[in-house]
Short mmCIF file of C-alpha atoms in Angstrom, two decimals:
data_model
loop_
_atom_site.label_atom_id
_atom_site.label_comp_id
_atom_site.label_asym_id
_atom_site.label_seq_id
_atom_site.Cartn_x
_atom_site.Cartn_y
_atom_site.Cartn_z
CA ASP A 284 16.84 13.88 -4.53
CA ALA A 285 13.13 14.46 -4.30
CA GLY A 286 11.01 11.62 -3.03
CA ILE A 287 10.25 9.61 0.03
CA THR A 288 13.06 7.83 1.84
CA GLN A 289 13.07 5.37 4.70
CA SER A 290 15.93 4.45 6.98
CA PRO A 291 17.34 2.08 7.86
CA ARG A 292 16.66 -0.40 5.04
CA TYR A 293 17.38 -3.35 7.33
CA LYS A 294 17.37 -3.57 11.12
CA ILE A 295 17.87 -6.38 13.57
CA THR A 296 17.01 -5.64 17.18
CA GLU A 297 16.48 -7.54 20.39
CA THR A 298 13.21 -8.07 22.18
CA GLY A 299 12.48 -5.22 24.56
CA ARG A 300 14.62 -2.64 22.80
CA GLN A 301 13.26 0.65 21.54
CA VAL A 302 13.76 1.22 17.84
CA THR A 303 12.83 4.11 15.59
CA LEU A 304 12.18 3.88 11.87
CA MET A 305 12.62 7.08 9.93
CA CYS A 306 10.59 8.42 7.03
CA HIS A 307 11.36 11.62 5.13
CA GLN A 308 9.60 13.14 2.14
CA THR A 309 10.60 16.15 0.09
CA TRP A 310 7.26 16.96 -1.57
CA SER A 311 5.66 18.71 1.42
CA HIS A 312 2.80 16.23 1.20
CA SER A 313 0.21 16.75 3.89
CA TYR A 314 -0.60 13.10 4.47
CA MET A 315 1.82 10.47 5.67
CA PHE A 316 1.21 6.85 6.63
CA TRP A 317 2.92 3.87 8.19
CA TYR A 318 2.01 0.37 7.09
CA ARG A 319 3.35 -3.03 7.97
CA GLN A 320 3.27 -5.92 5.53
CA ASP A 321 3.14 -9.53 6.62
CA LEU A 322 2.42 -12.72 4.72
CA GLY A 323 -1.29 -13.50 4.73
CA HIS A 324 -2.26 -10.04 6.00
CA GLY A 325 -1.18 -7.71 3.27
CA LEU A 326 -0.56 -4.09 4.15
CA ARG A 327 -2.05 -2.94 7.43
CA LEU A 328 -2.18 0.67 8.55
CA ILE A 329 -0.39 1.43 11.81
CA TYR A 330 -0.66 5.22 12.09
CA TYR A 331 -1.28 8.13 9.81
CA SER A 332 -0.93 11.89 9.88
CA ALA A 333 -2.96 14.53 8.08
CA ALA A 334 -0.50 17.35 8.83
CA ALA A 335 2.26 18.34 11.23
CA ASP A 336 1.21 17.69 14.83
CA ILE A 337 -1.89 15.74 13.72
CA THR A 338 -1.69 11.96 14.00
CA ASP A 339 -4.24 9.19 14.34
CA LYS A 340 -4.35 5.47 14.88
CA GLY A 341 -4.82 2.98 12.12
CA GLU A 342 -5.76 -0.67 12.22
CA VAL A 343 -2.80 -2.02 14.27
CA PRO A 344 -1.36 0.79 16.45
CA ASP A 345 -0.57 -1.14 19.64
CA GLY A 346 3.12 -1.07 20.55
CA TYR A 347 3.92 1.84 18.22
CA VAL A 348 4.31 5.57 18.71
CA VAL A 349 4.54 8.27 16.06
CA SER A 350 5.25 11.97 15.98
CA ARG A 351 5.19 14.61 13.30
CA SER A 352 6.80 17.84 14.41
CA LYS A 353 7.74 18.72 10.82
CA THR A 354 5.75 18.12 7.65
CA GLU A 355 8.59 16.22 5.98
CA ASN A 356 9.33 13.71 8.75
CA PHE A 357 7.18 10.97 10.23
CA PRO A 358 9.19 8.65 12.49
CA LEU A 359 7.72 5.41 13.83
CA THR A 360 8.94 4.15 17.21
CA LEU A 361 8.56 0.67 18.62
CA GLU A 362 8.64 1.35 22.34
CA SER A 363 9.59 -2.18 23.40
CA ALA A 364 10.08 -4.42 20.40
CA THR A 365 8.43 -7.85 20.32
CA ARG A 366 8.95 -10.73 17.90
CA SER A 367 5.46 -10.20 16.52
CA GLN A 368 6.67 -6.83 15.23
CA THR A 369 9.07 -8.53 12.85
CA SER A 370 7.81 -7.26 9.53
CA VAL A 371 8.41 -5.04 6.54
CA TYR A 372 7.42 -1.45 7.30
CA PHE A 373 6.41 0.96 4.56
CA CYS A 374 6.00 4.66 4.85
CA ALA A 375 3.80 6.47 2.32
CA SER A 376 2.72 10.00 1.55
CA ARG A 377 0.25 11.82 -0.63
CA SER A 378 -0.69 15.35 -1.40
CA ARG A 379 -3.88 16.98 -0.20
CA ASP A 380 -4.49 17.97 -3.83
CA ARG A 381 -6.44 15.56 -5.95
CA GLY A 382 -5.14 14.80 -9.38
CA GLU A 383 -6.14 12.01 -11.68
CA ASN A 384 -3.92 9.49 -9.94
CA TYR A 385 -3.62 10.70 -6.42
CA GLY A 386 -2.73 7.41 -4.78
CA TYR A 387 0.00 7.03 -2.26
CA THR A 388 3.72 7.01 -2.99
CA PHE A 389 5.63 4.53 -0.89
CA GLY A 390 9.13 4.50 0.46
CA SER A 391 11.31 1.48 -0.26
CA GLY A 392 10.60 -0.09 3.11
CA THR A 393 12.42 -1.14 6.26
CA ARG A 394 12.87 -4.83 6.98
CA LEU A 395 12.81 -5.22 10.74
CA THR A 396 13.70 -8.43 12.54
CA VAL A 397 13.18 -8.72 16.28
CA VAL A 398 15.16 -11.56 17.86
CA ARG B 145 -15.15 -10.76 6.20
CA LYS B 146 -12.13 -8.84 4.94
CA GLU B 147 -12.73 -5.32 3.68
CA VAL B 148 -10.96 -6.07 0.40
CA GLU B 149 -10.71 -9.61 -0.93
CA GLN B 150 -8.63 -10.95 -3.77
CA ASP B 151 -7.80 -14.39 -5.10
CA PRO B 152 -4.18 -14.84 -3.98
CA GLY B 153 -3.30 -16.95 -7.02
CA PRO B 154 -0.74 -17.72 -8.19
CA PHE B 155 -1.77 -17.12 -11.75
CA ASN B 156 0.73 -18.67 -14.18
CA VAL B 157 0.02 -17.32 -17.63
CA PRO B 158 1.89 -17.75 -20.94
CA GLU B 159 3.41 -14.68 -22.50
CA GLY B 160 1.00 -12.92 -24.84
CA ALA B 161 -2.11 -14.19 -23.09
CA THR B 162 -4.85 -12.11 -21.51
CA VAL B 163 -5.37 -12.34 -17.77
CA ALA B 164 -8.05 -10.88 -15.54
CA PHE B 165 -8.18 -10.32 -11.79
CA ASN B 166 -11.22 -9.53 -9.70
CA CYS B 167 -11.47 -7.98 -6.29
CA THR B 168 -14.47 -7.46 -4.01
CA TYR B 169 -14.90 -4.87 -1.29
CA SER B 170 -17.30 -4.82 1.62
CA ASN B 171 -17.81 -1.12 2.35
CA SER B 172 -20.54 0.22 0.08
CA ALA B 173 -19.49 3.77 1.02
CA SER B 174 -16.10 3.31 -0.66
CA GLN B 175 -15.29 6.14 -3.02
CA SER B 176 -11.83 5.62 -4.45
CA PHE B 177 -10.33 2.56 -6.08
CA PHE B 178 -6.88 1.67 -7.31
CA TRP B 179 -4.70 -1.12 -8.57
CA TYR B 180 -1.13 -1.21 -7.27
CA ARG B 181 1.70 -3.38 -8.46
CA GLN B 182 4.31 -4.81 -6.11
CA ASP B 183 7.47 -6.55 -7.26
CA CYS B 184 9.21 -9.03 -5.01
CA ARG B 185 10.81 -7.29 -2.00
CA LYS B 186 9.90 -3.86 -3.34
CA GLU B 187 7.42 -1.19 -2.39
CA PRO B 188 3.92 -1.04 -3.92
CA LYS B 189 3.58 1.30 -6.86
CA LEU B 190 0.40 2.81 -8.24
CA LEU B 191 -0.61 1.10 -11.47
CA MET B 192 -3.86 2.90 -12.13
CA SER B 193 -6.89 4.47 -10.56
CA VAL B 194 -10.27 2.88 -11.25
CA TYR B 195 -13.16 5.07 -12.32
CA SER B 196 -16.86 4.33 -12.49
CA SER B 197 -16.82 4.61 -16.27
CA GLY B 198 -13.90 2.22 -16.54
CA ASN B 199 -10.50 3.26 -17.78
CA GLU B 200 -7.72 1.98 -19.94
CA ASP B 201 -3.99 2.56 -19.93
CA GLY B 202 -2.24 0.78 -22.77
CA ARG B 203 -2.60 -2.97 -22.21
CA PHE B 204 -4.33 -2.48 -18.86
CA THR B 205 -8.08 -1.99 -18.39
CA ALA B 206 -9.78 -1.42 -15.06
CA GLN B 207 -13.49 -1.69 -14.37
CA LEU B 208 -15.63 -0.84 -11.35
CA ASN B 209 -19.02 -2.37 -10.57
CA ARG B 210 -20.49 -0.48 -7.64
CA ALA B 211 -23.71 -2.49 -7.54
CA SER B 212 -21.81 -5.74 -7.05
CA GLN B 213 -18.92 -4.09 -5.21
CA TYR B 214 -16.15 -5.48 -7.31
CA ILE B 215 -13.21 -4.16 -9.27
CA SER B 216 -11.43 -5.85 -12.12
CA LEU B 217 -8.10 -5.54 -13.87
CA LEU B 218 -7.51 -6.91 -17.36
CA ILE B 219 -4.02 -7.28 -18.79
CA ARG B 220 -3.82 -7.93 -22.52
CA ASP B 221 -0.81 -9.25 -24.45
CA SER B 222 0.98 -10.04 -21.20
CA LYS B 223 4.74 -9.47 -20.99
CA LEU B 224 7.35 -11.15 -18.84
CA SER B 225 7.76 -7.81 -17.06
CA ASP B 226 4.13 -8.00 -15.90
CA SER B 227 5.11 -10.69 -13.40
CA ALA B 228 4.35 -9.18 -9.99
CA THR B 229 1.76 -9.09 -7.24
CA TYR B 230 -1.27 -6.92 -7.98
CA LEU B 231 -2.93 -5.21 -5.04
CA CYS B 232 -6.54 -4.08 -5.07
CA VAL B 233 -6.95 -0.90 -3.01
CA VAL B 234 -10.07 0.86 -1.77
CA GLY B 235 -10.56 4.22 -0.07
CA SER B 236 -13.54 4.83 2.21
CA ASN B 237 -14.54 8.39 1.42
CA PHE B 238 -13.07 11.66 0.31
CA GLY B 239 -12.81 13.01 3.84
CA ASN B 240 -10.81 10.03 4.99
CA GLU B 241 -7.50 9.55 3.29
CA LYS B 242 -6.89 6.03 4.48
CA LEU B 243 -6.66 3.28 1.90
CA THR B 244 -7.33 -0.41 2.55
CA PHE B 245 -5.20 -2.90 0.65
CA GLY B 246 -6.10 -6.39 -0.46
CA THR B 247 -3.55 -9.12 0.16
CA GLY B 248 -2.69 -9.24 -3.52
CA THR B 249 -2.84 -11.59 -6.49
CA ARG B 250 0.41 -13.06 -7.62
CA LEU B 251 0.99 -13.22 -11.37
CA THR B 252 3.79 -15.04 -13.16
CA ILE B 253 4.16 -14.73 -16.92
CA ILE B 254 5.73 -17.81 -18.45
CA PRO B 255 7.95 -17.50 -21.55
#
């Protein structure tokens, strides 16, 4: 099905472990984003990508790594998970073209718990 | 000061009433404005863009005041299904695709 999908939906990991969250979109959108959402902070941008092989830091990039070798995939890796990275992670994408409502489309999120 | 500020609520409103939310933003260079809706434990979904001239979509009306740097959302004849968190979203400029999200205003429609 067309759209943007995230996996896994839920993940529990231990402190210090490396974990990768996957994001896949079928629209060939140029732009992709990773946000985390925490109570009291709202959605905060971790990393974003304007195209394959082009990534840039957002507001809270420390402890995260991204790559984008293909337009459709934008994985987010926590190199050594910490409890402060317990959060809901949302991936989003949007086209380079500007229509009337060109806002982001979000995936359904990954709930990550670091114990 | 936060880039995008909203009253967190909660707003508890009887069904059929009109409710209005305001949002302020700090970056005067902001160029794009949106309202998103987020249901509990779900992803945010675009509700509507906000244009300088104001725009309406059914029961929803959005207004932008650039001079005062605020955005508003009006919901008329509220329905139970309108219960959600409403996120005010601002984009900095057309060359930068990043959006900044407010923390949201929680709305509950009471039967």
